[in-house]
Coordinates of C-alpha atoms (C1' of nucleotides) in Angstrom, one line a residue:
Chain A
X15 CA -19.9 1.8 20.3
X16 CA -19.8 -1.3 18.3
X17 CA -16.6 -3.1 17.6
X18 CA -14.6 -1.3 15.0
X19 CA -13.9 -3.2 11.9
X20 CA -10.6 -3.1 10.1
X21 CA -9.5 -3.8 6.5
X22 CA -8.5 -7.5 6.2
X23 CA -4.9 -8.4 6.9
X24 CA -2.7 -7.7 3.9
X25 CA -5.1 -5.2 2.3
X26 CA -5.1 -1.5 2.5
X27 CA -7.1 1.6 1.6
X28 CA -5.8 3.9 -1.0
X29 CA -6.6 7.2 0.6
X30 CA -6.9 10.5 -1.4
X31 CA -3.4 11.5 -0.5
X32 CA -2.0 8.3 -2.0
X33 CA -4.1 8.1 -5.1
X34 CA -2.3 10.8 -7.1
X35 CA 1.0 8.8 -7.1
X36 CA -0.8 5.7 -8.2
X37 CA -2.4 7.6 -11.0
X38 CA 1.1 8.6 -12.1
X39 CA 1.9 4.9 -12.5
X40 CA -1.1 4.4 -14.6
X41 CA -0.4 7.3 -16.9
X42 CA 3.2 6.4 -17.3
X43 CA 2.2 2.9 -18.3
X44 CA -0.3 4.2 -20.8
X45 CA 2.4 6.5 -22.3
X46 CA 5.3 3.9 -22.4
X47 CA 3.3 0.8 -23.4
X48 CA 0.7 2.6 -25.5
X49 CA 3.5 4.2 -27.3
X50 CA 5.0 0.8 -28.2
X51 CA 1.6 -0.4 -29.6
X52 CA 0.4 -2.2 -26.6
X53 CA -3.3 -1.9 -25.9
X54 CA -5.0 -2.2 -22.6
X55 CA -7.0 -5.3 -21.6
X56 CA -9.0 -6.1 -18.5
X57 CA -9.9 -9.6 -17.5
X58 CA -12.1 -10.7 -14.6
X59 CA -11.0 -10.5 -11.0
X60 CA -11.8 -14.2 -10.6
X61 CA -11.5 -17.1 -13.0
X62 CA -12.1 -20.9 -13.0
X63 CA -9.6 -22.5 -10.5
X64 CA -8.6 -24.9 -13.3
X65 CA -7.1 -22.0 -15.3
X66 CA -4.4 -21.4 -12.6
X67 CA -3.9 -25.0 -11.7
X68 CA -3.2 -25.8 -15.3
X69 CA -1.5 -22.5 -16.3
X70 CA 0.6 -21.6 -13.3
X71 CA 1.4 -25.1 -12.3
X72 CA 0.5 -27.5 -9.5
X73 CA 3.9 -27.5 -8.0
X74 CA 4.1 -23.8 -7.5
X75 CA 3.6 -22.1 -4.1
X76 CA 0.9 -20.0 -5.7
X77 CA -1.3 -22.9 -6.6
X78 CA -0.3 -25.0 -3.5
X79 CA -1.1 -22.6 -0.8
X80 CA -1.6 -19.0 -1.9
X81 CA -4.9 -19.0 -3.9
X82 CA -8.2 -17.6 -2.7
X83 CA -10.4 -20.3 -3.9
X84 CA -14.2 -20.5 -3.3
X85 CA -17.2 -22.2 -4.7
X86 CA -20.0 -20.1 -6.2
X87 CA -23.7 -20.7 -5.9
X88 CA -23.6 -23.0 -8.9
X89 CA -21.0 -25.3 -7.4
X90 CA -18.2 -24.0 -9.7
X91 CA -14.7 -23.7 -8.2
X92 CA -13.4 -20.1 -8.7
X93 CA -10.2 -18.4 -7.7
X94 CA -9.4 -14.7 -7.2
X95 CA -6.7 -14.2 -9.8
X96 CA -3.2 -14.6 -8.3
X97 CA -1.4 -13.4 -11.5
X98 CA -2.3 -12.0 -14.9
X99 CA -0.6 -14.0 -17.6
X100 CA -2.7 -17.1 -17.6
X101 CA -6.0 -15.1 -17.8
X102 CA -4.7 -13.1 -20.7
X103 CA -3.6 -16.3 -22.6
X104 CA -7.1 -17.6 -21.9
X105 CA -8.6 -14.4 -23.4
X106 CA -6.3 -14.7 -26.4
X107 CA -7.5 -18.2 -27.1
X108 CA -11.1 -17.5 -26.2
X109 CA -11.4 -14.5 -28.6
X110 CA -9.5 -16.1 -31.4
X111 CA -6.8 -13.4 -31.3
X112 CA -4.5 -15.6 -33.4
X113 CA -6.4 -14.1 -36.4
X114 CA -5.1 -10.6 -35.5
X115 CA -1.8 -9.4 -36.8
X116 CA 0.9 -11.0 -34.6
X117 CA 2.1 -10.5 -32.0
X118 CA -0.9 -9.3 -30.1
X119 CA 0.5 -6.7 -27.6
X120 CA -1.6 -6.1 -24.5
X121 CA -1.1 -4.3 -21.2
X122 CA -3.0 -4.4 -18.0
X123 CA -3.3 -2.7 -14.6
X124 CA -5.3 -4.3 -11.8
X125 CA -5.4 -6.0 -8.5
X126 CA -4.3 -9.6 -7.7
X127 CA -4.7 -11.8 -4.7
X128 CA -2.5 -14.2 -2.9
X129 CA -2.9 -15.6 0.5
X130 CA 0.5 -14.8 2.1
X131 CA 1.9 -13.3 5.2
X132 CA 2.1 -9.6 4.6
X133 CA 5.3 -7.6 4.9
X134 CA 6.9 -4.6 3.4
X135 CA 6.0 -4.6 -0.3
X136 CA 4.0 -7.8 0.0
X137 CA 0.2 -7.8 0.3
X138 CA -2.7 -10.1 0.0
X139 CA -4.4 -7.8 -2.5
X140 CA -1.8 -6.0 -4.5
X141 CA -1.7 -4.2 -7.8
X142 CA 0.3 -5.1 -10.9
X143 CA 1.0 -3.4 -14.1
X144 CA 1.9 -5.9 -16.8
X145 CA 2.5 -6.4 -20.5
X146 CA 2.1 -9.4 -22.7
X147 CA 3.1 -10.0 -26.4
X148 CA 1.6 -13.1 -27.8
X149 CA 2.2 -14.7 -31.2
X150 CA 5.8 -14.3 -32.0
X151 CA 9.0 -16.0 -30.9
X152 CA 11.3 -13.4 -32.4
X153 CA 14.0 -12.5 -29.8
X154 CA 13.2 -8.8 -30.6
X155 CA 9.9 -9.3 -28.7
X156 CA 11.9 -10.5 -25.6
X157 CA 14.3 -7.6 -25.8
X158 CA 11.6 -5.0 -26.4
X159 CA 9.5 -6.3 -23.6
X160 CA 12.3 -6.2 -21.1
X161 CA 13.3 -2.7 -22.3
X162 CA 9.7 -1.4 -21.9
X163 CA 9.7 -2.4 -18.2
X164 CA 13.1 -0.9 -17.7
X165 CA 11.9 2.3 -19.3
X166 CA 8.7 2.4 -17.3
X167 CA 10.6 2.0 -14.0
X168 CA 13.0 4.7 -15.1
X169 CA 10.2 7.1 -15.9
X170 CA 8.7 6.6 -12.5
X171 CA 12.1 7.3 -10.8
X172 CA 12.4 3.8 -9.3
X173 CA 15.8 3.9 -7.6
X174 CA 18.8 1.5 -7.7
X175 CA 17.4 -0.8 -10.3
X176 CA 19.2 -3.9 -11.5
X177 CA 18.3 -6.2 -14.4
X178 CA 19.1 -9.9 -14.4
X179 CA 18.4 -12.2 -17.2
X180 CA 18.6 -15.9 -17.9
X181 CA 17.3 -18.6 -20.1
X182 CA 15.4 -21.8 -19.1
X183 CA 15.5 -23.3 -22.6
X184 CA 12.6 -24.9 -24.3
X185 CA 10.6 -27.8 -22.8
X186 CA 12.5 -30.7 -24.2
X187 CA 15.9 -29.5 -23.3
X188 CA 14.5 -28.4 -20.0
X189 CA 13.2 -31.8 -19.2
X190 CA 16.5 -33.5 -20.1
X191 CA 18.4 -30.9 -18.0
X192 CA 16.0 -31.4 -15.1
X193 CA 16.7 -35.1 -15.0
X194 CA 20.4 -34.4 -14.8
X195 CA 19.9 -31.9 -12.1
X196 CA 17.7 -34.2 -10.0
X197 CA 20.4 -37.0 -10.4
X198 CA 23.0 -34.6 -9.2
X199 CA 20.9 -33.7 -6.2
X200 CA 20.1 -37.3 -5.4
X201 CA 23.8 -38.1 -5.5
X202 CA 24.4 -35.5 -2.7
X203 CA 21.2 -35.8 -0.9
X204 CA 22.5 -36.0 2.6
X205 CA 24.5 -32.8 2.2
X206 CA 21.4 -30.8 1.3
X207 CA 19.1 -28.7 3.4
X208 CA 15.9 -30.3 4.5
X209 CA 13.6 -28.0 2.5
X210 CA 15.7 -28.5 -0.6
X211 CA 15.6 -32.3 -0.2
X212 CA 11.8 -32.3 0.1
X213 CA 11.6 -30.4 -3.2
X214 CA 14.0 -32.4 -5.3
X215 CA 11.3 -33.8 -7.5
X216 CA 8.8 -31.0 -7.1
X217 CA 11.1 -28.1 -8.1
X218 CA 14.8 -28.9 -8.2
X219 CA 15.7 -25.5 -9.6
X220 CA 14.9 -23.9 -6.3
X221 CA 18.0 -25.5 -4.9
X222 CA 20.0 -22.8 -6.7
X223 CA 18.5 -20.1 -4.4
X224 CA 19.3 -21.8 -1.1
X225 CA 21.7 -20.1 1.2
X226 CA 22.2 -23.3 3.2
X227 CA 26.1 -23.9 3.2
X228 CA 26.0 -27.6 2.3
X229 CA 23.5 -27.0 -0.4
X230 CA 25.5 -24.2 -1.9
X231 CA 28.5 -26.4 -2.0
X232 CA 26.6 -29.1 -3.9
X233 CA 25.2 -26.5 -6.3
X234 CA 28.6 -25.2 -7.2
X235 CA 29.2 -28.5 -9.0
X236 CA 25.6 -28.8 -10.3
X237 CA 24.8 -28.7 -14.0
X238 CA 23.4 -25.4 -15.1
X239 CA 20.6 -24.9 -17.4
X240 CA 22.3 -22.1 -19.3
X241 CA 25.1 -24.6 -20.3
X242 CA 22.5 -27.1 -21.4
X243 CA 20.5 -25.0 -23.8
X244 CA 19.8 -26.4 -27.2
X245 CA 21.6 -24.6 -30.1
X246 CA 18.4 -22.9 -31.1
X247 CA 17.7 -21.7 -27.5
X248 CA 21.3 -20.6 -27.0
X249 CA 21.1 -18.6 -30.3
X250 CA 17.8 -17.1 -29.2
X251 CA 19.3 -16.0 -25.9
X252 CA 22.4 -14.6 -27.6
X253 CA 20.1 -12.6 -29.9
X254 CA 18.2 -11.1 -27.0
X255 CA 21.4 -10.1 -25.3
X256 CA 22.8 -8.6 -28.4
X257 CA 19.7 -6.4 -28.7
X258 CA 19.8 -5.3 -25.1
X259 CA 23.5 -4.4 -25.7
X260 CA 22.6 -2.5 -28.8
X261 CA 20.0 -0.5 -26.8
X262 CA 22.6 0.3 -24.1
X263 CA 20.6 -1.5 -21.5
X264 CA 22.9 -2.9 -18.7
X265 CA 22.1 -6.3 -17.3
X266 CA 23.8 -9.3 -15.7
X267 CA 23.3 -12.8 -16.8
X268 CA 22.2 -14.9 -13.9
X269 CA 22.5 -18.7 -14.7
X270 CA 20.5 -19.6 -11.6
X271 CA 17.6 -17.2 -12.2
X272 CA 14.5 -19.1 -11.3
X273 CA 11.0 -17.8 -11.6
X274 CA 8.3 -19.3 -9.5
X275 CA 5.8 -20.1 -12.2
X276 CA 5.9 -23.2 -14.3
X277 CA 5.0 -21.8 -17.7
X278 CA 8.3 -20.0 -18.4
X279 CA 10.5 -21.1 -21.3
X280 CA 13.6 -19.6 -22.8
X281 CA 14.1 -16.0 -21.6
X282 CA 13.4 -15.0 -18.0
X283 CA 14.3 -11.8 -16.3
X284 CA 13.8 -9.8 -13.1
X285 CA 14.2 -6.2 -12.2
X286 CA 15.1 -5.6 -8.6
X287 CA 15.6 -2.4 -6.6
X288 CA 18.2 -2.2 -3.7
X289 CA 16.0 0.6 -2.3
X290 CA 13.5 -2.1 -1.2
X291 CA 13.5 -4.4 1.8
X292 CA 13.5 -8.1 1.6
X293 CA 11.0 -8.1 -1.2
X294 CA 13.4 -6.6 -3.6
X295 CA 11.8 -7.7 -6.9
X296 CA 10.0 -4.8 -8.6
X297 CA 9.0 -6.7 -11.7
X298 CA 9.9 -9.7 -13.8
X299 CA 8.7 -12.1 -16.4
X300 CA 9.8 -14.1 -19.4
X301 CA 8.7 -16.2 -22.3
X302 CA 6.0 -18.7 -22.2
X303 CA 5.9 -20.5 -25.5
X304 CA 3.6 -23.4 -24.4
X305 CA 1.1 -21.7 -22.2
X306 CA -1.6 -20.7 -24.7
X307 CA -1.7 -24.3 -26.1
X308 CA -1.7 -25.7 -22.6
X309 CA -4.8 -23.7 -21.9
X310 CA -6.6 -25.2 -24.9
X311 CA -5.7 -22.6 -27.6
X312 CA -3.7 -23.2 -30.7
X313 CA 0.1 -23.1 -30.2
X314 CA 1.2 -19.5 -29.8
X315 CA 4.5 -18.3 -28.3
X316 CA 4.3 -15.4 -25.7
X317 CA 6.5 -13.1 -23.8
X318 CA 5.5 -10.7 -20.9
X319 CA 6.1 -9.4 -17.4
X320 CA 4.4 -7.9 -14.4
X321 CA 5.5 -5.3 -12.0
X322 CA 4.2 -4.5 -8.5
X323 CA 2.6 -1.1 -8.2
X324 CA 3.2 -0.9 -4.4
X325 CA 6.8 -1.9 -4.9
X326 CA 7.3 0.7 -7.7
X327 CA 5.9 3.4 -5.3
X328 CA 8.1 2.1 -2.4
X329 CA 11.2 2.2 -4.5
X330 CA 10.5 5.6 -6.2
X331 CA 11.4 8.7 -4.3
X332 CA 8.6 10.7 -2.6
X333 CA 7.3 13.1 -5.1
X334 CA 5.1 15.9 -3.8
X335 CA 2.0 16.4 -5.8
X336 CA 0.6 19.9 -5.9
X337 CA -2.9 20.3 -4.7
X338 CA -5.3 21.3 -7.5
X339 CA -6.5 24.9 -7.5
X340 CA -10.1 25.9 -7.0
X341 CA -11.4 28.8 -9.0
X342 CA -14.2 29.8 -6.6
X343 CA -15.3 29.1 -3.1
X344 CA -18.8 30.3 -2.2
X345 CA -19.2 31.4 1.4
X346 CA -22.5 32.1 3.1
X347 CA -22.9 35.2 5.3
X348 CA -26.6 35.4 6.1
X349 CA -29.7 33.3 6.5
X350 CA -31.6 30.7 4.4
X351 CA -31.9 33.1 1.5
X352 CA -28.2 33.6 1.4
X353 CA -27.6 29.9 1.5
X354 CA -29.9 29.2 -1.4
X355 CA -28.4 32.1 -3.4
X356 CA -24.9 30.8 -2.6
X357 CA -25.9 27.3 -3.9
X358 CA -27.1 28.9 -7.1
X359 CA -23.8 30.7 -7.6
X360 CA -21.8 27.5 -7.1
X361 CA -24.0 25.7 -9.6
X362 CA -23.7 28.4 -12.1
X363 CA -19.9 28.4 -11.7
X364 CA -19.7 24.7 -12.4
X365 CA -21.9 25.0 -15.5
X366 CA -19.3 27.5 -16.7
X367 CA -16.7 24.8 -16.1
X368 CA -15.2 26.4 -13.1
X369 CA -13.8 24.4 -10.2
X370 CA -16.3 25.7 -7.6
X371 CA -16.8 24.6 -4.0
X372 CA -19.6 25.5 -1.6
X373 CA -19.6 25.9 2.1
X374 CA -21.1 22.7 3.4
X375 CA -20.4 22.5 7.1
X376 CA -22.1 25.5 8.6
X377 CA -18.8 27.2 9.6
X378 CA -18.4 30.7 10.8
X379 CA -17.4 33.2 8.2
X380 CA -13.9 33.1 9.5
X381 CA -14.0 29.3 9.3
X382 CA -15.2 29.5 5.7
X383 CA -12.4 31.8 4.7
X384 CA -10.0 29.4 6.3
X385 CA -11.5 26.5 4.4
X386 CA -11.3 28.5 1.2
X387 CA -7.6 29.1 1.8
X388 CA -7.1 25.5 2.6
X389 CA -8.5 24.3 -0.7
X390 CA -6.5 26.9 -2.5
X391 CA -9.4 29.0 -3.8
X392 CA -8.5 31.8 -6.1
X393 CA -11.8 33.7 -5.4
X394 CA -14.2 33.7 -2.6
X395 CA -17.8 34.9 -3.1
X396 CA -19.3 36.0 0.2
X397 CA -23.0 35.7 -0.5
X398 CA -25.4 37.6 1.8
X399 CA -29.1 37.9 2.0
X400 CA -29.3 41.0 -0.1
X401 CA -25.8 41.8 -1.4
X402 CA -22.5 39.9 -1.9
X403 CA -18.8 40.5 -2.0
X404 CA -16.1 39.0 -4.2
X405 CA -12.7 38.5 -2.7
X406 CA -9.4 37.9 -4.5
X407 CA -7.5 35.5 -2.3
X408 CA -4.2 36.3 -3.8
X409 CA -4.4 40.1 -3.3
X410 CA -6.9 40.2 -0.5
X411 CA -8.9 42.8 -2.4
X412 CA -12.6 42.6 -1.9
X413 CA -15.4 44.4 -3.7
X414 CA -19.1 44.5 -3.3
X415 CA -21.0 43.0 -6.2
X416 CA -24.5 41.9 -7.2
X417 CA -24.9 38.3 -6.5
X418 CA -26.1 37.5 -10.0
X419 CA -22.9 38.9 -11.6
X420 CA -20.3 37.0 -9.6
X421 CA -19.6 34.2 -12.0
X422 CA -19.6 36.5 -15.0
X423 CA -17.1 38.8 -13.2
X424 CA -14.7 36.0 -12.5
X425 CA -14.9 34.7 -16.0
X426 CA -14.1 38.2 -17.3
X427 CA -11.2 38.8 -14.9
X428 CA -9.6 35.4 -15.5
X429 CA -10.1 35.6 -19.2
X430 CA -12.1 32.4 -19.0
X431 CA -15.1 33.8 -20.8
X432 CA -15.8 33.5 -24.5
Chain B
rG23 C1' 2.9 -21.7 8.7
rU24 C1' 7.5 -20.0 12.0
rG25 C1' 10.3 -16.2 14.6
rG26 C1' 11.5 -10.8 16.4
rG27 C1' 9.5 -5.8 17.5
rC28 C1' 5.2 -3.0 18.8
rG29 C1' 0.0 -1.9 20.4
rU30 C1' -2.2 5.1 25.3
rA31 C1' -7.0 10.7 21.5
rG32 C1' -8.0 11.0 14.0
rC33 C1' -2.1 11.5 13.6
rU34 C1' 3.0 11.6 16.2
rC35 C1' 4.0 10.4 21.0
rA36 C1' 4.9 11.2 26.9
rG37 C1' 3.2 8.7 31.2
rU38 C1' 9.1 8.4 36.8
rC39 C1' 9.2 3.4 42.2
rG40 C1' 1.8 0.4 40.5
rG41 C1' -2.2 5.7 43.1
rU42 C1' -7.3 6.3 39.1
rA43 C1' -4.8 9.7 31.7
rG44 C1' -1.4 14.1 29.3
rA45 C1' 1.3 17.0 25.2
rG46 C1' 2.0 18.6 20.1
rC47 C1' -0.5 18.4 15.4
rU48 C1' -5.4 18.2 13.1
rC49 C1' -10.6 19.9 13.5
rC50 C1' -14.3 23.5 15.6
rU51 C1' -15.4 28.3 18.3
rG52 C1' -13.9 33.2 19.9
rG53 C1' -10.2 37.2 20.1
rU54 C1' -6.2 39.8 17.5
rU55 C1' -7.7 43.1 11.9
rG56 C1' -15.3 43.8 9.3
rU57 C1' -13.9 38.1 6.9
rG58 C1' -8.0 33.3 5.3
rG59 C1' -2.8 31.2 5.6
rU60 C1' 0.6 34.6 11.9
rC61 C1' -0.4 34.8 17.1
rC62 C1' -3.5 34.0 21.7
rA63 C1' -7.5 31.6 24.4
rG64 C1' -11.1 27.8 24.7
rG65 C1' -13.6 23.3 23.0
rC66 C1' -14.5 18.4 20.7
rG67 C1' -12.0 13.8 21.1
rG68 C1' -9.5 8.0 24.9
rU69 C1' -13.9 1.2 27.7
rC70 C1' -4.9 3.1 27.8
rG71 C1' -6.2 -3.5 21.5
rG72 C1' -9.4 -7.4 24.2
rG73 C1' -10.0 -11.0 28.3
rG74 C1' -8.4 -13.0 32.9
rG75 C1' -5.2 -12.8 37.3
rU76 C1' -2.1 -10.4 41.5
rU77 C1' -3.2 -5.9 44.6
rC78 C1' -6.9 -1.7 48.9
rG79 C1' -5.7 0.2 43.9
rA80 C1' -3.0 -1.8 37.2
rG81 C1' -1.8 2.2 31.2
rU82 C1' 2.2 0.5 34.5
rC83 C1' 3.3 -6.5 37.2
rC84 C1' 1.8 -11.9 35.4
rC85 C1' -0.9 -15.2 31.9
rC86 C1' -3.9 -15.8 27.5
rU87 C1' -5.7 -13.7 23.1
rC88 C1' -6.3 -10.4 18.9
rG89 C1' -4.1 -6.8 15.8
rC90 C1' -0.1 -4.2 13.4
rU91 C1' 4.8 -4.6 11.7
rC92 C1' 9.6 -6.6 10.1
rA93 C1' 12.0 -11.1 8.7
rC94 C1' 12.0 -16.5 7.1
rC95 C1' 9.5 -18.7 2.9
rC96 C1' 8.0 -17.1 -1.7
rC97 C1' 7.2 -13.5 -5.1
rA98 C1' 4.9 -8.3 -7.6

RNA sequence: GUGGGCGUAGCUCAGUCGGUAGAGCUCCUGGUUGUGGUCCAGGCGGUCGGGGGUUCGAGUCCCCUCGCUCACCCCA
């Protein structure tokens, strides 16, 4: 035998037994997001590398080391999409969606790619469901967006969910704040962890996440973004919180909440589940008021989030899905004539919109009955060379019938006929 | 990229001090009832992740390597 190939590291097959639960995520997303006026969008699986370099940010881990980048036959640098927001902003600009009633509300479900070491809840190809509202900076957009994700997770029975929110301010106050933070870190450089020191200029906000004792001590005294918000940003944040309060949505304000992508402004949030392992983030997002413009469109504020399908499934309880019922299983008890006749019976049943299955493996009659029971068939037609029998699998009753009348009989008995 | 754990049939696993590979489940066949979900019997199925070494002999010991997995990091 030749060497057996495996799915690449960090990827997985969705087998039939798993696919029903994933479909439940999709239909819940359609229900929750569609119900709020979001419409589905699909963008390409790969994009110009430039899109992510500019949109996500050069200093991010995603751009620095996690992208699947390749050159196509025409010498263009392309990248398998590592996230969904930048492509959607690109589409917004490309299709002139600023002419539509604002905000334009879009949702998506698809797979994304990041070159990382796989672990529980983290894969190289993974699926995300996401929502973006572009074209309004109203705090109601932020609150509604957050609430929609919380609702979606609730409907999918994701366990032990916690919501944290914060605000990063707008670019100018963020730049000023950043300078103060860097100065503070510089002043205490020798007390910081090595990896934090290396990133002082690249991404000083990361220092808040460190669990290094010396660093934590330094960060206790560090200036916090949330205290440095401009009056307008502080007001925006307060409005978002007031609306979450009004909706009865619990949350905690996390002044150190840092998201790993550069485009965020103002509101950021994260939903985590304690039912998960180390990768406890189920979904998160925030506002990105400068992104569309940065990608060459006209200025348009935006707000959105993404949630990991695998993590949703991991954090949701096991929910048994009932196997679908089969109306008719057509068994063969005879030679070639019987086989052909059986084929015709199954075909006729399907034309009558019945769920009909045919014996396809040359099993013994006993084996065929076993198979019929396995697929939860309601009736079994045992088709012979000259005559046939129809068996009710629930009652065990079996009657001899003309082969040609099998489908009509079932339709009559089940009340499926016209 | 760095650590820890683990790699024996499709799946879950056993394999004693190194002696030449087993169970349960699944699947197929037959019997029990002329044809199902019970029970019984049988069958299919494994280069013991791969390579090298020690040994008369390695699934068992040593080295290397690959893979899976959890964690760091980061995020969905």
